[in-house]
């Protein structure tokens, strides 16, 4: 049986922090499904299909990655994919409280699904999609934060 992990999130848009986690995860699991959640962001910059397209492009050379989107509960999506693991990235202590709550809530919803936390390289541990969007709005150069085509996509949205 294949060991499949689901990496759910908003990915609005993908950053080098997300990519770092994906690259670490494919070393451990046979398949990693990066799953963009519908309705998780109130006011997203990119719609779900745009986020999926950016993720697909960013991960096209990484073996063992699939990109998808989903509605509803993460645990239901995980079971539907015959997976048992949810991957989440932990940047700083400030992520911990929310992630802890969510992992335990998901465990209550399904004992069969385990959440595994992974830490990115310290060079990405401060990166967030939200901050990048704000910085882009103020004219920042996003090199080092997101791939070039993502920077272009952000800037054309903000134009
Ligand atoms: P959310 O799912 O909370 O809306 P994101 O879509 O931004 O957040 O991120 C999805 C997952 O990736 C979350 O577990 C988040 O903590 C993690 N993540 C986001 N940015 C980074 C980063 N720079 N390094 C490591 N993990 C990250």
Coordinates of C-alpha atoms and ligand atoms in Angstrom, one line a residue:
X1 CA 0.0 0.0 0.0
X2 CA 1.3 3.4 -0.9
X3 CA 2.1 5.8 1.9
X4 CA 0.2 9.0 0.9
X5 CA 0.3 12.3 2.7
X6 CA -1.9 15.3 2.2
X7 CA -0.5 18.8 2.5
X8 CA -3.6 21.1 2.8
X9 CA -3.6 24.9 2.9
X10 CA -4.6 28.1 1.2
X11 CA -1.4 28.5 -0.8
X12 CA -2.4 32.1 -1.8
X13 CA 0.1 31.9 -3.4
X14 CA 2.8 29.3 -3.1
X15 CA 6.1 30.5 -1.5
X16 CA 9.6 29.0 -1.2
X17 CA 8.5 28.0 2.4
X18 CA 5.8 25.8 1.0
X19 CA 8.1 24.3 -1.6
X20 CA 10.7 23.6 1.1
X21 CA 8.1 21.5 3.0
X22 CA 7.0 19.7 -0.1
X23 CA 10.6 18.8 -1.0
X24 CA 11.2 17.4 2.5
X25 CA 7.9 15.5 2.5
X26 CA 8.5 13.7 -0.8
X27 CA 11.6 12.1 0.8
X28 CA 9.4 10.4 3.4
X29 CA 6.2 9.6 1.6
X30 CA 5.5 7.8 -1.7
X31 CA 3.1 10.5 -2.8
X32 CA 2.4 14.0 -1.4
X33 CA -0.9 15.6 -2.5
X34 CA -0.8 19.3 -2.1
X35 CA -4.5 20.2 -1.6
X36 CA -5.8 23.8 -2.0
X37 CA -8.8 24.3 0.3
X38 CA -11.9 26.1 -1.0
X39 CA -13.3 28.9 1.3
X40 CA -10.3 28.9 3.6
X41 CA -9.4 32.5 2.8
X42 CA -11.9 35.3 3.1
X43 CA -10.4 37.6 0.5
X44 CA -7.9 35.6 -1.6
X45 CA -5.6 37.3 -4.2
X46 CA -5.8 34.2 -6.4
X47 CA -8.9 32.0 -7.0
X48 CA -8.5 28.3 -6.3
X49 CA -7.8 27.3 -9.9
X50 CA -5.1 29.9 -10.2
X51 CA -3.5 28.7 -7.0
X52 CA -3.6 25.1 -8.3
X53 CA -2.0 26.2 -11.6
X54 CA 0.9 28.1 -9.8
X55 CA 1.4 25.1 -7.5
X56 CA 1.5 22.7 -10.5
X57 CA 4.1 24.8 -12.2
X58 CA 6.2 25.2 -9.1
X59 CA 6.3 21.5 -8.4
X60 CA 6.5 20.2 -12.0
X61 CA 10.0 18.9 -11.5
X62 CA 9.5 17.3 -8.1
X63 CA 8.7 13.6 -8.3
X64 CA 5.9 12.2 -6.2
X65 CA 3.8 15.4 -6.0
X66 CA 0.2 15.8 -7.1
X67 CA -1.8 19.0 -6.8
X68 CA -5.5 19.1 -6.2
X69 CA -8.3 21.2 -4.5
X70 CA -11.0 20.2 -2.1
X71 CA -14.2 21.3 -0.4
X72 CA -15.2 20.4 3.2
X73 CA -13.3 18.8 6.0
X74 CA -9.6 17.9 5.6
X75 CA -10.1 14.5 7.3
X76 CA -12.8 13.5 4.8
X77 CA -10.6 14.5 2.0
X78 CA -7.7 12.5 3.5
X79 CA -9.8 9.4 3.8
X80 CA -11.2 9.8 0.3
X81 CA -7.6 9.7 -1.0
X82 CA -6.9 6.5 1.1
X83 CA -4.3 8.5 3.0
X84 CA -3.7 8.7 6.7
X85 CA -1.3 11.6 7.2
X86 CA -1.8 15.4 7.1
X87 CA 1.4 17.5 6.8
X88 CA 1.5 21.0 8.2
X89 CA 4.5 23.3 8.2
X90 CA 5.6 24.9 11.5
X91 CA 7.5 28.2 11.1
X92 CA 7.6 29.7 14.5
X93 CA 6.1 29.3 18.0
X94 CA 3.4 31.6 16.8
X95 CA 2.1 28.9 14.4
X96 CA 2.0 26.4 17.2
X97 CA -1.2 27.3 19.0
X98 CA -3.5 27.3 16.0
X99 CA -1.8 24.2 14.5
X100 CA -2.1 22.3 17.8
X101 CA -5.8 23.1 18.0
X102 CA -6.4 22.1 14.5
X103 CA -4.5 18.8 14.8
X104 CA -6.4 17.8 17.9
X105 CA -9.7 18.8 16.4
X106 CA -8.9 16.7 13.3
X107 CA -7.9 13.8 15.6
X108 CA -11.3 14.1 17.4
X109 CA -13.0 14.0 14.0
X110 CA -11.0 11.0 12.9
X111 CA -8.7 8.8 14.9
X112 CA -7.3 7.4 11.7
X113 CA -5.7 10.6 10.5
X114 CA -2.4 11.7 12.0
X115 CA -1.0 15.3 11.6
X116 CA 2.8 15.5 11.1
X117 CA 4.6 18.8 11.5
X118 CA 7.6 19.7 9.4
X119 CA 10.0 22.6 9.9
X120 CA 11.3 24.5 6.9
X121 CA 14.9 25.6 6.5
X122 CA 15.5 28.5 8.8
X123 CA 15.9 30.8 5.8
X124 CA 12.2 30.4 5.1
X125 CA 10.9 30.3 8.6
X126 CA 9.6 33.8 8.5
X127 CA 7.9 33.6 5.1
X128 CA 4.2 33.9 4.8
X129 CA 1.9 34.3 1.7
X130 CA 0.2 37.2 3.6
X131 CA 3.4 39.2 4.2
X132 CA 4.6 38.6 0.7
X133 CA 1.4 40.0 -0.8
X134 CA 1.7 43.0 1.5
X135 CA 5.3 43.6 0.6
X136 CA 4.5 43.2 -3.2
X137 CA 1.7 45.9 -2.8
X138 CA 4.4 48.2 -1.4
X139 CA 6.7 47.5 -4.4
X140 CA 9.1 45.0 -2.9
X141 CA 11.3 42.7 -5.0
X142 CA 10.1 39.2 -4.2
X143 CA 13.1 37.3 -5.4
X144 CA 14.1 34.9 -2.7
X145 CA 10.5 34.6 -1.5
X146 CA 8.6 33.1 -4.4
X147 CA 9.5 31.7 -7.9
X148 CA 9.8 34.4 -10.6
X149 CA 6.5 33.4 -12.3
X150 CA 4.7 33.7 -9.0
X151 CA 6.1 37.2 -8.5
X152 CA 4.9 38.1 -12.0
X153 CA 1.4 36.7 -11.2
X154 CA 1.2 38.6 -7.9
X155 CA 2.3 41.9 -9.6
X156 CA -0.1 41.6 -12.4
X157 CA -2.9 41.1 -9.9
X158 CA -1.9 44.1 -7.9
X159 CA -1.5 46.3 -11.0
Ligands
LIG1 P1 -3.2 28.1 5.9 O1 -3.4 26.7 5.5 O2 -3.0 28.3 7.4 O3 -4.0 29.1 5.3 P2 -0.9 28.4 4.1 O4 -1.7 28.0 2.9 O5 -0.1 29.7 4.0 O6 -1.7 28.5 5.5 O7 0.1 27.3 4.5 C1 -0.2 25.9 4.4 C2 0.7 25.2 5.4 O8 2.1 25.5 5.1 C3 0.5 25.6 6.8 O9 0.8 24.4 7.6 C4 1.6 26.6 7.1 O10 2.0 26.7 8.4 C5 2.7 26.1 6.2 N1 3.6 27.1 5.8 C6 3.3 28.3 5.2 N2 4.4 29.1 5.0 C7 5.5 28.3 5.4 C8 6.9 28.5 5.5 N3 7.5 29.6 5.2 N4 7.6 27.5 6.0 C9 7.0 26.4 6.5 N5 5.7 26.1 6.4 C10 4.9 27.1 5.9

